GROMACS .gro file of C-alpha atoms in nm:
model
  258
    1UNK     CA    1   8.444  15.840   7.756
    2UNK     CA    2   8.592  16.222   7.684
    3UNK     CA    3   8.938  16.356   7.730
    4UNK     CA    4   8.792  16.450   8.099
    5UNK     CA    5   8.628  16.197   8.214
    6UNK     CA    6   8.704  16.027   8.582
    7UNK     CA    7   9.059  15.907   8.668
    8UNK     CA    8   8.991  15.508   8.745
    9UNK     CA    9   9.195  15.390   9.054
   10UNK     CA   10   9.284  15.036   9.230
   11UNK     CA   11   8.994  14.866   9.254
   12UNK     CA   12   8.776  15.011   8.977
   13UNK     CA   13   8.600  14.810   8.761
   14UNK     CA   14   8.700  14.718   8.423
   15UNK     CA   15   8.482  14.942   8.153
   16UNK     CA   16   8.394  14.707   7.894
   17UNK     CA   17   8.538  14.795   7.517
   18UNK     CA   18   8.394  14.941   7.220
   19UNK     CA   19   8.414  14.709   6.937
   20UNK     CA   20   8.456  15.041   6.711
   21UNK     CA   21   8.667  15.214   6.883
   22UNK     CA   22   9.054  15.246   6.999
   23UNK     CA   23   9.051  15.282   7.371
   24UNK     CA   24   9.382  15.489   7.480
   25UNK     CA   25   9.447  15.451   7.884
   26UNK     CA   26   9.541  15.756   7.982
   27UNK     CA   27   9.632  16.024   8.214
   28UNK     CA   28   9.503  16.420   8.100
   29UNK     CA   29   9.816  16.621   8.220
   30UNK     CA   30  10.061  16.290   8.084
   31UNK     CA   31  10.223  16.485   7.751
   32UNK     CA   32  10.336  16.137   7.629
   33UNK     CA   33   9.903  16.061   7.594
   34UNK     CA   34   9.869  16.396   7.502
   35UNK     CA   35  10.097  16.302   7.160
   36UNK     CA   36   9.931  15.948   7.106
   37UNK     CA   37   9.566  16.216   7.105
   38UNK     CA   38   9.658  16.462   6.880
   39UNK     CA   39   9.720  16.268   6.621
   40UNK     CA   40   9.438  16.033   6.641
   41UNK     CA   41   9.208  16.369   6.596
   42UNK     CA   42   9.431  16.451   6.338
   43UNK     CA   43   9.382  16.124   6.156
   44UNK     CA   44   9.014  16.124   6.259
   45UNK     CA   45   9.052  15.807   6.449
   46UNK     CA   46   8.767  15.660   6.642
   47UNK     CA   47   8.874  15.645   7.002
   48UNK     CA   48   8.745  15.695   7.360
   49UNK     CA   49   8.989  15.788   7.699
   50UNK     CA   50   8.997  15.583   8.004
   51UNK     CA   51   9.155  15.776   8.252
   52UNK     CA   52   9.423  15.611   8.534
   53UNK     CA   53   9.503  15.727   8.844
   54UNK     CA   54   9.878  15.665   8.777
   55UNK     CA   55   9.940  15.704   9.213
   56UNK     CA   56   9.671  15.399   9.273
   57UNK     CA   57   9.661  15.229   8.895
   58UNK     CA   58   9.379  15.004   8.817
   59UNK     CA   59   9.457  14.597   8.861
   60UNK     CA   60   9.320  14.596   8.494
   61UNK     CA   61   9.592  14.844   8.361
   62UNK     CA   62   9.861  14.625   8.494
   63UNK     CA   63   9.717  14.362   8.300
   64UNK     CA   64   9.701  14.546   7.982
   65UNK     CA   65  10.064  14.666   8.032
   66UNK     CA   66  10.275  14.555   8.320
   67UNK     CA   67  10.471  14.903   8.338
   68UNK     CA   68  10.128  15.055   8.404
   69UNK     CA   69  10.247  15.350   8.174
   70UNK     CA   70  10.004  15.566   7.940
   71UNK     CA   71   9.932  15.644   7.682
   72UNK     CA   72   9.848  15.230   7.605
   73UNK     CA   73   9.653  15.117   7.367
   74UNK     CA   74   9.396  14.870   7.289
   75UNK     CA   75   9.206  14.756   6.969
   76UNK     CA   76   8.979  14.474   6.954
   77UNK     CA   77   9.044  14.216   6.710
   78UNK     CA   78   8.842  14.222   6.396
   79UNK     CA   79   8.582  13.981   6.429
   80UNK     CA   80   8.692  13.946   6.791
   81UNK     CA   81   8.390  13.908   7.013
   82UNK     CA   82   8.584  13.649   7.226
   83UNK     CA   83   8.731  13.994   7.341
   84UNK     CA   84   9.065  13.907   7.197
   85UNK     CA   85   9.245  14.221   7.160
   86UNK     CA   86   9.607  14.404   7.102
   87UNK     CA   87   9.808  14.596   7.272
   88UNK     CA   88  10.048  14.900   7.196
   89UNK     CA   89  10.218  15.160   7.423
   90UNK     CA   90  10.507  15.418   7.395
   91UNK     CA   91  10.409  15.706   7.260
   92UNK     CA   92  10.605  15.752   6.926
   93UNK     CA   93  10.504  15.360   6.839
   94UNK     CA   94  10.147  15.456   6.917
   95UNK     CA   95  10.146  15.749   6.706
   96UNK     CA   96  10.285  15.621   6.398
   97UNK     CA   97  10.081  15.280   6.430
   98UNK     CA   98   9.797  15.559   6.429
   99UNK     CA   99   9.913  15.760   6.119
  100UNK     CA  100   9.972  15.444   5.927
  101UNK     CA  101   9.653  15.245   6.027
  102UNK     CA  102   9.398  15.528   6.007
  103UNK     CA  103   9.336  15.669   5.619
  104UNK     CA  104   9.047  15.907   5.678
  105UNK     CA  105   9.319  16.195   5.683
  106UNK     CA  106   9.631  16.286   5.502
  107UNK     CA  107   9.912  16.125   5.602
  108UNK     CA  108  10.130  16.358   5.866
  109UNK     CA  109  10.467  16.261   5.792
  110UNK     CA  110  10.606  16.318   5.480
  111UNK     CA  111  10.601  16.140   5.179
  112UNK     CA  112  10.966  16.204   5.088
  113UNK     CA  113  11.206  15.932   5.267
  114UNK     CA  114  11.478  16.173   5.358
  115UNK     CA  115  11.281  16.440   5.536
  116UNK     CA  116  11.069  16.177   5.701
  117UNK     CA  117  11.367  16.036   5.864
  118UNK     CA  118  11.499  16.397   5.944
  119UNK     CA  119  11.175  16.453   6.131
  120UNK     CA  120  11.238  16.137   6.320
  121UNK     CA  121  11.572  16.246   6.413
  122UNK     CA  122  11.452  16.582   6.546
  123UNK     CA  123  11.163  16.381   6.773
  124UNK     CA  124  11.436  16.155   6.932
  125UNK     CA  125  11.651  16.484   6.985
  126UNK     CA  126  11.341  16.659   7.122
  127UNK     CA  127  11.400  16.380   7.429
  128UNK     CA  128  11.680  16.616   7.588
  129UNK     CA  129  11.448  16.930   7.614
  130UNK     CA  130  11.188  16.735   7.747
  131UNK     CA  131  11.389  16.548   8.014
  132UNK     CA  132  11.503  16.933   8.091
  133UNK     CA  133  11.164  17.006   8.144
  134UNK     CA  134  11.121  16.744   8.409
  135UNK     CA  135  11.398  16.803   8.557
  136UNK     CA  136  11.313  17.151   8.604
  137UNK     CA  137  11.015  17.118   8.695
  138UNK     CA  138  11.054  16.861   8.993
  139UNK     CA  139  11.352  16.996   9.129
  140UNK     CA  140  11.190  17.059   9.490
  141UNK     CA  141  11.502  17.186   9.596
  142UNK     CA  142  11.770  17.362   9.419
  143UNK     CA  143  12.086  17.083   9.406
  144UNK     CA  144  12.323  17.399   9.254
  145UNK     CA  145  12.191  17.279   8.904
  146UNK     CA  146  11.879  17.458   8.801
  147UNK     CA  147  12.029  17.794   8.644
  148UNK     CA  148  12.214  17.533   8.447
  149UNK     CA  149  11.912  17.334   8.335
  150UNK     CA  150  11.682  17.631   8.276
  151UNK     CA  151  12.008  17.776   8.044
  152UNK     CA  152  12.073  17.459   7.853
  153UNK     CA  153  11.659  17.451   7.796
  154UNK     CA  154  11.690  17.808   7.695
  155UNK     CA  155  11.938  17.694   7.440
  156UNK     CA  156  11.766  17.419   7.310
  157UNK     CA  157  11.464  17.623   7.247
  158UNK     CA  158  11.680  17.844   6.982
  159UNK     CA  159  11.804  17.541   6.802
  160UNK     CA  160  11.437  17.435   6.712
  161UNK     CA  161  11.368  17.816   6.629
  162UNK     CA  162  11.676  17.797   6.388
  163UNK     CA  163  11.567  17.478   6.257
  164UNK     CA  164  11.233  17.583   6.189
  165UNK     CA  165  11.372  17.917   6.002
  166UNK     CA  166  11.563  17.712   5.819
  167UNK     CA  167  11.220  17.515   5.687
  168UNK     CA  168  11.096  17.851   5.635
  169UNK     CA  169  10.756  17.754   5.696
  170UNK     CA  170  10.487  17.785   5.923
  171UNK     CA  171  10.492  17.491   6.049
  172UNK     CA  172  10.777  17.164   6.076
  173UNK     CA  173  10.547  16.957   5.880
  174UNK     CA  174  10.486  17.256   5.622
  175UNK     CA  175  10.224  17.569   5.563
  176UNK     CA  176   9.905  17.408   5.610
  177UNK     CA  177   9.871  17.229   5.905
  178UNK     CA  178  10.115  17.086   6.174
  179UNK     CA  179  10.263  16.741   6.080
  180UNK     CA  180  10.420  16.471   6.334
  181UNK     CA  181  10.703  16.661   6.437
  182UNK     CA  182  10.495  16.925   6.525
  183UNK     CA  183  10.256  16.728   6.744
  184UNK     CA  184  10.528  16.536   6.928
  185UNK     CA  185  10.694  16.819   7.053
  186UNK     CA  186  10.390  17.058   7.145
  187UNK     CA  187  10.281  16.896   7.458
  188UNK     CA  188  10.613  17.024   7.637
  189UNK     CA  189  10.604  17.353   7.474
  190UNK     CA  190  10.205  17.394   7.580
  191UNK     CA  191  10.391  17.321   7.930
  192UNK     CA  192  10.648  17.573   7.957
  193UNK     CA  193  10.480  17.853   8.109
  194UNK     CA  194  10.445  17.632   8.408
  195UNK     CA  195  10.824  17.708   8.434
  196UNK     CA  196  10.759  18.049   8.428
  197UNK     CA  197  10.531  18.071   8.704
  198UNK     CA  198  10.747  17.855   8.930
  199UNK     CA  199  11.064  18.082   8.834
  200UNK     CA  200  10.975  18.368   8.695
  201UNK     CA  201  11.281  18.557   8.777
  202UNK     CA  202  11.519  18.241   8.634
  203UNK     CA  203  11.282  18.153   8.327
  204UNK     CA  204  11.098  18.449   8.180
  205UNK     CA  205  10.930  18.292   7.884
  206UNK     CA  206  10.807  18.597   7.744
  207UNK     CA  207  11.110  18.762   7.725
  208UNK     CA  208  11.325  18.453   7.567
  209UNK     CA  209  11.057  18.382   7.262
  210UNK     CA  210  11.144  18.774   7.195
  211UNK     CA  211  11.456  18.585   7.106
  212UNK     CA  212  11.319  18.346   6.939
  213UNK     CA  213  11.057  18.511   6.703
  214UNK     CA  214  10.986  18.196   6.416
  215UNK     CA  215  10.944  17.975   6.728
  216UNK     CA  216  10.744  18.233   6.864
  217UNK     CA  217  10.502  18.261   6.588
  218UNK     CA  218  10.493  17.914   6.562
  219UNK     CA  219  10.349  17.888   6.928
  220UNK     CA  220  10.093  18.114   6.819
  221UNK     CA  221   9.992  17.906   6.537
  222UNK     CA  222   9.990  17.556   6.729
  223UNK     CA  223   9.756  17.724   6.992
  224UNK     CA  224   9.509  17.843   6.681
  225UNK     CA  225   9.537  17.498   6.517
  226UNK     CA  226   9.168  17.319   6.529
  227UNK     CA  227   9.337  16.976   6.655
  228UNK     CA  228   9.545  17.127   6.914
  229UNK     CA  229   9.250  17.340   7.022
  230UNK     CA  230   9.103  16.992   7.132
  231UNK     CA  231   9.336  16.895   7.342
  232UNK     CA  232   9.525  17.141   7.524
  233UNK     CA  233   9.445  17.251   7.878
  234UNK     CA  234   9.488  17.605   8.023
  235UNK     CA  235   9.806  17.753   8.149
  236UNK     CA  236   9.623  17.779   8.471
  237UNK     CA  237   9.504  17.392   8.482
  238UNK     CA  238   9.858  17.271   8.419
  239UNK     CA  239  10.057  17.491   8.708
  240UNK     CA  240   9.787  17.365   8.933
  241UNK     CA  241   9.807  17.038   8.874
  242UNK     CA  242  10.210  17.101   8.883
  243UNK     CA  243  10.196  17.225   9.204
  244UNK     CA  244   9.942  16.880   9.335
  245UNK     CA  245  10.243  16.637   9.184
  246UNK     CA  246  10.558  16.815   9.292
  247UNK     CA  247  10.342  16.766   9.633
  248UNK     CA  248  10.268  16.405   9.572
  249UNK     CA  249   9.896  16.496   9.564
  250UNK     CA  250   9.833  16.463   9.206
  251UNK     CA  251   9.497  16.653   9.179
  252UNK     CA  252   9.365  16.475   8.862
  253UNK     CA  253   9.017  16.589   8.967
  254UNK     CA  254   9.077  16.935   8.859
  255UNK     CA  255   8.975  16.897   8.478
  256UNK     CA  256   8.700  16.630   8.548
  257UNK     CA  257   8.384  16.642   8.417
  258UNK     CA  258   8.064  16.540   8.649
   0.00000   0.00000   0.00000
């Protein structure tokens, strides 16, 4: 099953697994499942999507994972044609797990043990921005607090800008080609016109990355990146389907394929 295939709701039945591949349940417009698949292209892993309707989740999900969150994942044991299986979720667990378990590809965190760790200290930082995100973004009705959360996201985009001109490379994981850190922050950042569009006149993203020029560029080069170009979906896509949830409609029809 593709990145776009049907959103299964209550009641569904259970599509049987692939002995040879990792199936991720997920959700296309979750960014948390959007990390866990970027870096199993990256690591050429062998997977296939099973979309959940996260409003009306599938009795079998539940099973799987009692929180009924995405991205989860499940891998047949070897030699398991009882249909014994295992079970990981959380998105940074998932993604490492990946990286680790998956050779056919370099590696994407680095091999030294201090800037590994730094990396992991700038994901678990990354957690404010993207809570500001949310917070911006579902804010229905101004509570006195949204210049300040727009602001403070402002703010936090120039740290990683500074950051990232202090690497003095292309990209956080390097030259090349994006690395972890890279991948576990872009969902948001493939997100943020969608606060454009809903405040344009509070959050003018094209005018702030003037500000921040290395985080700029490196924008530009996550959007030209093979892996990413995989993934992502259209500015357009996203504010729509923004619009459906801040509604309580959740429209995950509109990327699905027939």
């Amino acid at each position: 099953m593709s990145l776009n295939s049907k959103h299964y709701a209550s009641g569904s039945p259970f599509p049987p697994l692939q002995k040879d591949k990792v199936r991720i349940y997920s959700m296309r417009f979750c960014p948390y499942v959007e990390r866990a698949i970027l870096v199993a292209e990256a690591k050429k892993v062998p997977y296939e999507i099973v979309n959940c309707n996260l409003k009306q989740k599938p009795e079998w999900l539940l099973e799987k994972n009692p929180a009924g969150k995405v991205p989860t994942v499940e891998i047949l044991e070897e030699g398991g044609g009882g249909g014994d299986s295992k079970i990981l979720d959380e998105s940074l667990i998932v993604a490492d797990f990946f990286d680790e378990a998956f050779t056919q590809a370099p590696s994407l965190v680095s091999a030294d043990p201090f800037q590994k760790a730094t990396d992991r200290v700038w994901m678990e930082a990354f957690g404010k921005l993207s809570g500001l995100y949310f917070k911006a973004v579902y804010m229905k009705v101004d509570d006195g607090t949204l210049d300040t959360t727009l602001e403070i996201l402002r703010k936090e985009l120039g740290v990683y800008d500074k950051e990232l001109h202090r690497r003095g490379s292309k990209f956080y994981g390097g030259n090349s080609t994006p690395g972890m850190l890279d991948f576990m922050i872009w969902p948001w950042i493939e997100r943020l016109p969608n606060l454009q569009k809903l405040y344009s006149d509070k959050f003018p993203l094209d005018d702030i990355l003037k500000e921040y020029p290395t985080f700029a560029a490196w924008i530009n080069s996550m959007k030209a990146d093979v892996t990413v170009q995989k993934v992502m979906i259209p500015t357009d896509i996203h504010f729509k389907y923004i619009v459906s949830s801040r509604n309580g409609t959740n429209d995950y029809t509109l990327m699905e394929e027939e």
